[in-house]
JSON list of C-alpha atoms in Angstrom, two decimals:
[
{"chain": "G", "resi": 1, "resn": "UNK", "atom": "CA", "xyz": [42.52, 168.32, 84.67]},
{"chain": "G", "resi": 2, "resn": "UNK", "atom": "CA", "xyz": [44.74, 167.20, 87.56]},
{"chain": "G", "resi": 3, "resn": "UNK", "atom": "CA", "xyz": [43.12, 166.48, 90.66]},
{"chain": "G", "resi": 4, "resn": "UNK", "atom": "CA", "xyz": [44.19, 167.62, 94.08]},
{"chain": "G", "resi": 5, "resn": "UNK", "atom": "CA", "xyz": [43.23, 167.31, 98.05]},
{"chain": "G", "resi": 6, "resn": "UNK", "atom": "CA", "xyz": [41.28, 169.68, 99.58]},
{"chain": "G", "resi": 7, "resn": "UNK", "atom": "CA", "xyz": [44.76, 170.46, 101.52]},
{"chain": "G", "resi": 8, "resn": "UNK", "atom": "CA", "xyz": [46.44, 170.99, 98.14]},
{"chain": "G", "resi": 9, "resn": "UNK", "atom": "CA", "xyz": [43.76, 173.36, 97.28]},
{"chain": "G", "resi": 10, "resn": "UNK", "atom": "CA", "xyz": [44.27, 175.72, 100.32]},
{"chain": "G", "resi": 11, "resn": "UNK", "atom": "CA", "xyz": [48.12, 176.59, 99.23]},
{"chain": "G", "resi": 12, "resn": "UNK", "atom": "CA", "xyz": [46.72, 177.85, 95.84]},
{"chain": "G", "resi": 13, "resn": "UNK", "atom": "CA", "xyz": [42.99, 179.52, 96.53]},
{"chain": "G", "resi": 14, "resn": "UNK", "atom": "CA", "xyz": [40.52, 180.40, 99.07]},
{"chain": "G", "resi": 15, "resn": "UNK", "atom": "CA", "xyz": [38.08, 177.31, 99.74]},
{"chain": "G", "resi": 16, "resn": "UNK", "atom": "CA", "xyz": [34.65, 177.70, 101.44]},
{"chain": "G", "resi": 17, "resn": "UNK", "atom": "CA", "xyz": [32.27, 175.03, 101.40]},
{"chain": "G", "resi": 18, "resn": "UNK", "atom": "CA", "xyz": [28.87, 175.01, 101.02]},
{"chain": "G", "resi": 19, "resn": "UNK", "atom": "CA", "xyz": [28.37, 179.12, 101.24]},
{"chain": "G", "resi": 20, "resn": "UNK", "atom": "CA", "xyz": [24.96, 179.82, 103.36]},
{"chain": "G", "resi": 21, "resn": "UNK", "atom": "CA", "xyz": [23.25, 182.17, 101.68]},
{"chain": "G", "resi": 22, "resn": "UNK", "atom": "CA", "xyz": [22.31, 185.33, 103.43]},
{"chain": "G", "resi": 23, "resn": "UNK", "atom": "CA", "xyz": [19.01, 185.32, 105.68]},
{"chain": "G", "resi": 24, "resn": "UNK", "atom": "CA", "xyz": [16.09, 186.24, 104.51]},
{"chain": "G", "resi": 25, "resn": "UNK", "atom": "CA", "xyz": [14.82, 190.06, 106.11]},
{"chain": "G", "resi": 26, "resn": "UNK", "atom": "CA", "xyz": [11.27, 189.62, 107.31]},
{"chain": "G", "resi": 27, "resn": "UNK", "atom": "CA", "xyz": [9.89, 191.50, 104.50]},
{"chain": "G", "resi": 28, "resn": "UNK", "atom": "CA", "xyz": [11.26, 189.30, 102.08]},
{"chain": "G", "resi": 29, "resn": "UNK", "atom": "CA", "xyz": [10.02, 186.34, 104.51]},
{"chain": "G", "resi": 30, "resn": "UNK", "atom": "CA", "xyz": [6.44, 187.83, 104.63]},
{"chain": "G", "resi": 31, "resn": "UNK", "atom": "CA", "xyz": [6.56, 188.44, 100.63]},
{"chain": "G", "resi": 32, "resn": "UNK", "atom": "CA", "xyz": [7.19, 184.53, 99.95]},
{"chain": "G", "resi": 33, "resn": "UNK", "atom": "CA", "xyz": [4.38, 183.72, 102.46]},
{"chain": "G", "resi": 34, "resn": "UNK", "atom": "CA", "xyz": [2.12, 186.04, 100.03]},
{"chain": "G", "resi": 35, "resn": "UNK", "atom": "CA", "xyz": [3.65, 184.40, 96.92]},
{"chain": "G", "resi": 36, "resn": "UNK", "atom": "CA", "xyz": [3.14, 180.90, 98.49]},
{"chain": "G", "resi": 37, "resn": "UNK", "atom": "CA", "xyz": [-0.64, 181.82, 99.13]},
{"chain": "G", "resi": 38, "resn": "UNK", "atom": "CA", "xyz": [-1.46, 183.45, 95.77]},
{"chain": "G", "resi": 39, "resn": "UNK", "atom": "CA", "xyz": [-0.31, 180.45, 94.11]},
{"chain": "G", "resi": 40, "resn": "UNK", "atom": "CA", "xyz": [-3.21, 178.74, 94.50]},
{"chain": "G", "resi": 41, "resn": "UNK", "atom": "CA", "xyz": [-5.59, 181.67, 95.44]},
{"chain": "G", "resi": 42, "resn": "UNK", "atom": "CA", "xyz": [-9.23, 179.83, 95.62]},
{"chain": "G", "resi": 43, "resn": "UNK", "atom": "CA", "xyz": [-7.34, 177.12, 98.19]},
{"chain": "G", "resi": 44, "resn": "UNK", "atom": "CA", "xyz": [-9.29, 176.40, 100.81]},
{"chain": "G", "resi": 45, "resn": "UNK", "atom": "CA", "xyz": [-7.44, 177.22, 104.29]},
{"chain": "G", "resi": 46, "resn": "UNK", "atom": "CA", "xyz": [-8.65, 176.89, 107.73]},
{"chain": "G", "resi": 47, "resn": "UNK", "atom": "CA", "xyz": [-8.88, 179.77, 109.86]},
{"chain": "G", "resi": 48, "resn": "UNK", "atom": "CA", "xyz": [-7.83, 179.75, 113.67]},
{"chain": "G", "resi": 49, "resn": "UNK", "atom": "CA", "xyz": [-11.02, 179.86, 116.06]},
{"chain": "G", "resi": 50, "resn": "UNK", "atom": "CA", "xyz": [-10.82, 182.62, 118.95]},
{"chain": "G", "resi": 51, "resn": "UNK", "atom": "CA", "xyz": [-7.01, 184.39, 118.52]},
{"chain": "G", "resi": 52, "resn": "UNK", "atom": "CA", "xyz": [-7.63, 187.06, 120.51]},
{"chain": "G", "resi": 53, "resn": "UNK", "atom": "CA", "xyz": [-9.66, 185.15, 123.28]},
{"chain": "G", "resi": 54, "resn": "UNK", "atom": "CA", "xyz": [-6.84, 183.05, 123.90]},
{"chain": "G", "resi": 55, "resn": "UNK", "atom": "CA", "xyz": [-4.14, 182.97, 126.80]},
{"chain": "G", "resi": 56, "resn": "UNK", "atom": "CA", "xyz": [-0.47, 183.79, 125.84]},
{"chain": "G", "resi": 57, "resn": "UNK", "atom": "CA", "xyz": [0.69, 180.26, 126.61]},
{"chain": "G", "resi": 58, "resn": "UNK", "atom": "CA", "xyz": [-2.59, 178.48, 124.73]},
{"chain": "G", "resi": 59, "resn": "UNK", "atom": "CA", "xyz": [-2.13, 180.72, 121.30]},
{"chain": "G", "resi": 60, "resn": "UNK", "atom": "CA", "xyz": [1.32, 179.94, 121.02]},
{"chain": "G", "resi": 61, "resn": "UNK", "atom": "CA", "xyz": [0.88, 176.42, 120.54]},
{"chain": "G", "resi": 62, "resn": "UNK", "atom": "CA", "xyz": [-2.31, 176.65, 117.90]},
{"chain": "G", "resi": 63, "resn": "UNK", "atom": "CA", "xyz": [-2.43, 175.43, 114.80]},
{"chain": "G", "resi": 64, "resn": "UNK", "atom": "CA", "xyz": [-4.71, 174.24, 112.39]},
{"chain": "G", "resi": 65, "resn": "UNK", "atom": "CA", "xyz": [-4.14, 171.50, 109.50]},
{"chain": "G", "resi": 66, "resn": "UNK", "atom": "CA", "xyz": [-4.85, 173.40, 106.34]},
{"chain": "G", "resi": 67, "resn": "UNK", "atom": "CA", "xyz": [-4.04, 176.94, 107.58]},
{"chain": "G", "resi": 68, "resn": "UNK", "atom": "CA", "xyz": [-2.32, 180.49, 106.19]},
{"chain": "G", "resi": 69, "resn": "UNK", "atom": "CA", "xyz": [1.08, 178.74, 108.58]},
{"chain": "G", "resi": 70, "resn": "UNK", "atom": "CA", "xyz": [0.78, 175.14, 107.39]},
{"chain": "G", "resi": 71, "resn": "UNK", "atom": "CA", "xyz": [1.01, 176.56, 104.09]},
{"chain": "G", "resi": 72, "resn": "UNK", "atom": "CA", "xyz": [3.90, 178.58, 104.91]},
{"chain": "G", "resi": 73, "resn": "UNK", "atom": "CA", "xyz": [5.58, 175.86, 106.54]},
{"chain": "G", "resi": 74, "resn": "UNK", "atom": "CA", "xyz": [5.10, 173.38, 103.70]},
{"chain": "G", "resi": 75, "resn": "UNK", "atom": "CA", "xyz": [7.43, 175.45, 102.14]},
{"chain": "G", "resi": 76, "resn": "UNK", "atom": "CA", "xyz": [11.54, 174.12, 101.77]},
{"chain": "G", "resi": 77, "resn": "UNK", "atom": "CA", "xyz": [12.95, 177.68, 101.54]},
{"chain": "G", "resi": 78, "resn": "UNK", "atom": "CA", "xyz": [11.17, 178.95, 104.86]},
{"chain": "G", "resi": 79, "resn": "UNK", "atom": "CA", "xyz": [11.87, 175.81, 106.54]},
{"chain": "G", "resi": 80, "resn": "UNK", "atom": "CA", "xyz": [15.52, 176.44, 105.48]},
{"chain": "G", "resi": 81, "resn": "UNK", "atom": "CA", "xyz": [15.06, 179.92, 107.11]},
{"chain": "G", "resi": 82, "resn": "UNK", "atom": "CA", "xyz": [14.07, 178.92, 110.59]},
{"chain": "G", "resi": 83, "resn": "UNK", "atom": "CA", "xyz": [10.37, 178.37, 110.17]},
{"chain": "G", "resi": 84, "resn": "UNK", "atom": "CA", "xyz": [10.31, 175.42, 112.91]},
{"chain": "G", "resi": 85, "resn": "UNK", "atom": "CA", "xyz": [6.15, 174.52, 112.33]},
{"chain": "G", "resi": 86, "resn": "UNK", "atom": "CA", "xyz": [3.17, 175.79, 112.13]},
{"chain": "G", "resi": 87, "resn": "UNK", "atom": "CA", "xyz": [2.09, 176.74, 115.32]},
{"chain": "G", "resi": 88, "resn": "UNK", "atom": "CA", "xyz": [0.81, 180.48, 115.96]},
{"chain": "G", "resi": 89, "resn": "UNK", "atom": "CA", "xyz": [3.56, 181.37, 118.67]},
{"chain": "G", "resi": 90, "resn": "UNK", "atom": "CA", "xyz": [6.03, 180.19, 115.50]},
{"chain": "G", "resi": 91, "resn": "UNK", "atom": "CA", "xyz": [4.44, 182.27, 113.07]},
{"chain": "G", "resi": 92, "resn": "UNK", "atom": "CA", "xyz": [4.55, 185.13, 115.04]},
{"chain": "G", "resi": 93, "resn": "UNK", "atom": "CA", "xyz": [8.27, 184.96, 116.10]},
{"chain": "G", "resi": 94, "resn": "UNK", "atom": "CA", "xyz": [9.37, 183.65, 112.75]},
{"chain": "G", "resi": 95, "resn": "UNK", "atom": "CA", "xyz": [7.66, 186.35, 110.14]},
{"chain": "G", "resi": 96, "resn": "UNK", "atom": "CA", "xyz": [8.05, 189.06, 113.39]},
{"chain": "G", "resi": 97, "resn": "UNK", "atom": "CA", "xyz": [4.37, 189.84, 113.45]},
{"chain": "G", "resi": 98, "resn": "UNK", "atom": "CA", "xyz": [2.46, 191.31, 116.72]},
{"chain": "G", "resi": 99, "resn": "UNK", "atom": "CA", "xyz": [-0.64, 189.30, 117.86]},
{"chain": "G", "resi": 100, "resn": "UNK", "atom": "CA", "xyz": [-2.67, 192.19, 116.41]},
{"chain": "G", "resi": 101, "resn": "UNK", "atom": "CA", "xyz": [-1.38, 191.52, 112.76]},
{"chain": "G", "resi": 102, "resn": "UNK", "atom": "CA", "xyz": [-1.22, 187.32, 113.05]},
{"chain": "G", "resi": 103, "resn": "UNK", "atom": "CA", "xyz": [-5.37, 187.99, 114.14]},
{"chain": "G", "resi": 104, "resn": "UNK", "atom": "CA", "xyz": [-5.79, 189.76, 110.99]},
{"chain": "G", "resi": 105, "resn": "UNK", "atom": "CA", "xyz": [-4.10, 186.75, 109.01]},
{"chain": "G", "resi": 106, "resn": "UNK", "atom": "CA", "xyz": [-5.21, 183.32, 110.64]},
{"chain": "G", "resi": 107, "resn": "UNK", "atom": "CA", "xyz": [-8.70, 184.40, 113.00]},
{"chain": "G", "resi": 108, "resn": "UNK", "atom": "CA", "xyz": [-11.91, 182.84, 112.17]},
{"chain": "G", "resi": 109, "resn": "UNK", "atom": "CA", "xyz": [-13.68, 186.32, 113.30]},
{"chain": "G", "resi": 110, "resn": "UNK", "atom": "CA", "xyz": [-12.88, 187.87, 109.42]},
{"chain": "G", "resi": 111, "resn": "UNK", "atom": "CA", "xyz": [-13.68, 185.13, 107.39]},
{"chain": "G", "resi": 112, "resn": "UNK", "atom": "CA", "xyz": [-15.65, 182.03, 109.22]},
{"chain": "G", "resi": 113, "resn": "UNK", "atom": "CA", "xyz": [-13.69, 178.72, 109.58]},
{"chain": "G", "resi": 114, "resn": "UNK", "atom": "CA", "xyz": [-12.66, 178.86, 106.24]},
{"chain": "G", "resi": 115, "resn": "UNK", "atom": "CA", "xyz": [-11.03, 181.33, 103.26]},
{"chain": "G", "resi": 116, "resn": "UNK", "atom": "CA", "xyz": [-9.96, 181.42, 100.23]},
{"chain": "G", "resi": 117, "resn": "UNK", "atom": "CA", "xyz": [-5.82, 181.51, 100.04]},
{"chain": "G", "resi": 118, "resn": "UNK", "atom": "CA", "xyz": [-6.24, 184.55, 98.14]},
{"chain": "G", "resi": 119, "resn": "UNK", "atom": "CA", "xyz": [-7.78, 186.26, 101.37]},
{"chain": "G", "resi": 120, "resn": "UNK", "atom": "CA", "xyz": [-4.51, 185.04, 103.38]},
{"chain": "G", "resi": 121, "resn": "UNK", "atom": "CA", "xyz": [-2.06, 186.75, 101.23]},
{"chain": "G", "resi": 122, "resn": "UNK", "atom": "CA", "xyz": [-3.72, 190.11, 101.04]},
{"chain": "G", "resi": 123, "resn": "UNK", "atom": "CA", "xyz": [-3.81, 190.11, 105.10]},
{"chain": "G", "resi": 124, "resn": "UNK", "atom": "CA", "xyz": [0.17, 188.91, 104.81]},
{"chain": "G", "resi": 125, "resn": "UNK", "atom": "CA", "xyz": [1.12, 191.94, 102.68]},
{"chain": "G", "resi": 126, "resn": "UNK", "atom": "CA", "xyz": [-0.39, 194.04, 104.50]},
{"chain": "G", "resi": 127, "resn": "UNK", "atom": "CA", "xyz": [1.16, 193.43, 107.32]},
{"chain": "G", "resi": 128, "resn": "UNK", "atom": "CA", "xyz": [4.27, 194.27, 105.44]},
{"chain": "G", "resi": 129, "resn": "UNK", "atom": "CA", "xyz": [3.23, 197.62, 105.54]}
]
């Protein structure tokens, strides 16, 4: 095997370095969010308290340890994809959801302050349609 430059390389063959894959759609985005969730479907999460009650401004920046986001966001793969934290206002820009279909996911008014994962991920595929 003879060993050459980088340089060396580029008079013989096309070179691309470290190749980003290609973005995830936001179907497949929401359909790893539903994979995370059923993973570990009797999981405890926290539910967000009042959603819909909520200013603009005040639900973009809630976020509860232990909820349907943190779990997204503990995730390497979504991280990799843009998912910045686990704020609602993140959330819903990141996995393109309207407030209606984040309520249905993360509000306290379906489930109490707590469900089961399980509960999560059937609220996240539906709101893939």
């Amino acid at each position: 095997m003879r060993h050459q430059t980088l340089d060396q390389l580029h008079t013989v063959a096309k070179v691309h370095r470290d190749p980003t894959p290609p973005a995830m759609d936001r179907t497949q985005r929401l359909e790893r969010w539903s994979k995370l969730l059923e993973r570990q479907p009797n999981r405890l999460l926290t539910a967000l308290i009042g959603t819909e009650y909520r200013s603009s401004p005040e639900r973009e920046i809630m976020r509860g340890e232990g909820s349907p986001i943190s779990v997204a966001f503990e995730d390497s793969v979504l991280r990799d994809e843009g998912l910045k934290d686990d704020t609602y206002g993140e959330a819903k820009r990141f996995f393109e959801l309207t407030d209606n279909e984040l309520h249905e996911i993360v509000c306290y008014c379906h489930v109490g302050e707590t469900m089961q994962s399980s509960w999560a991920a059937l609220s996240v595929r539906a709101a893939i349609g």
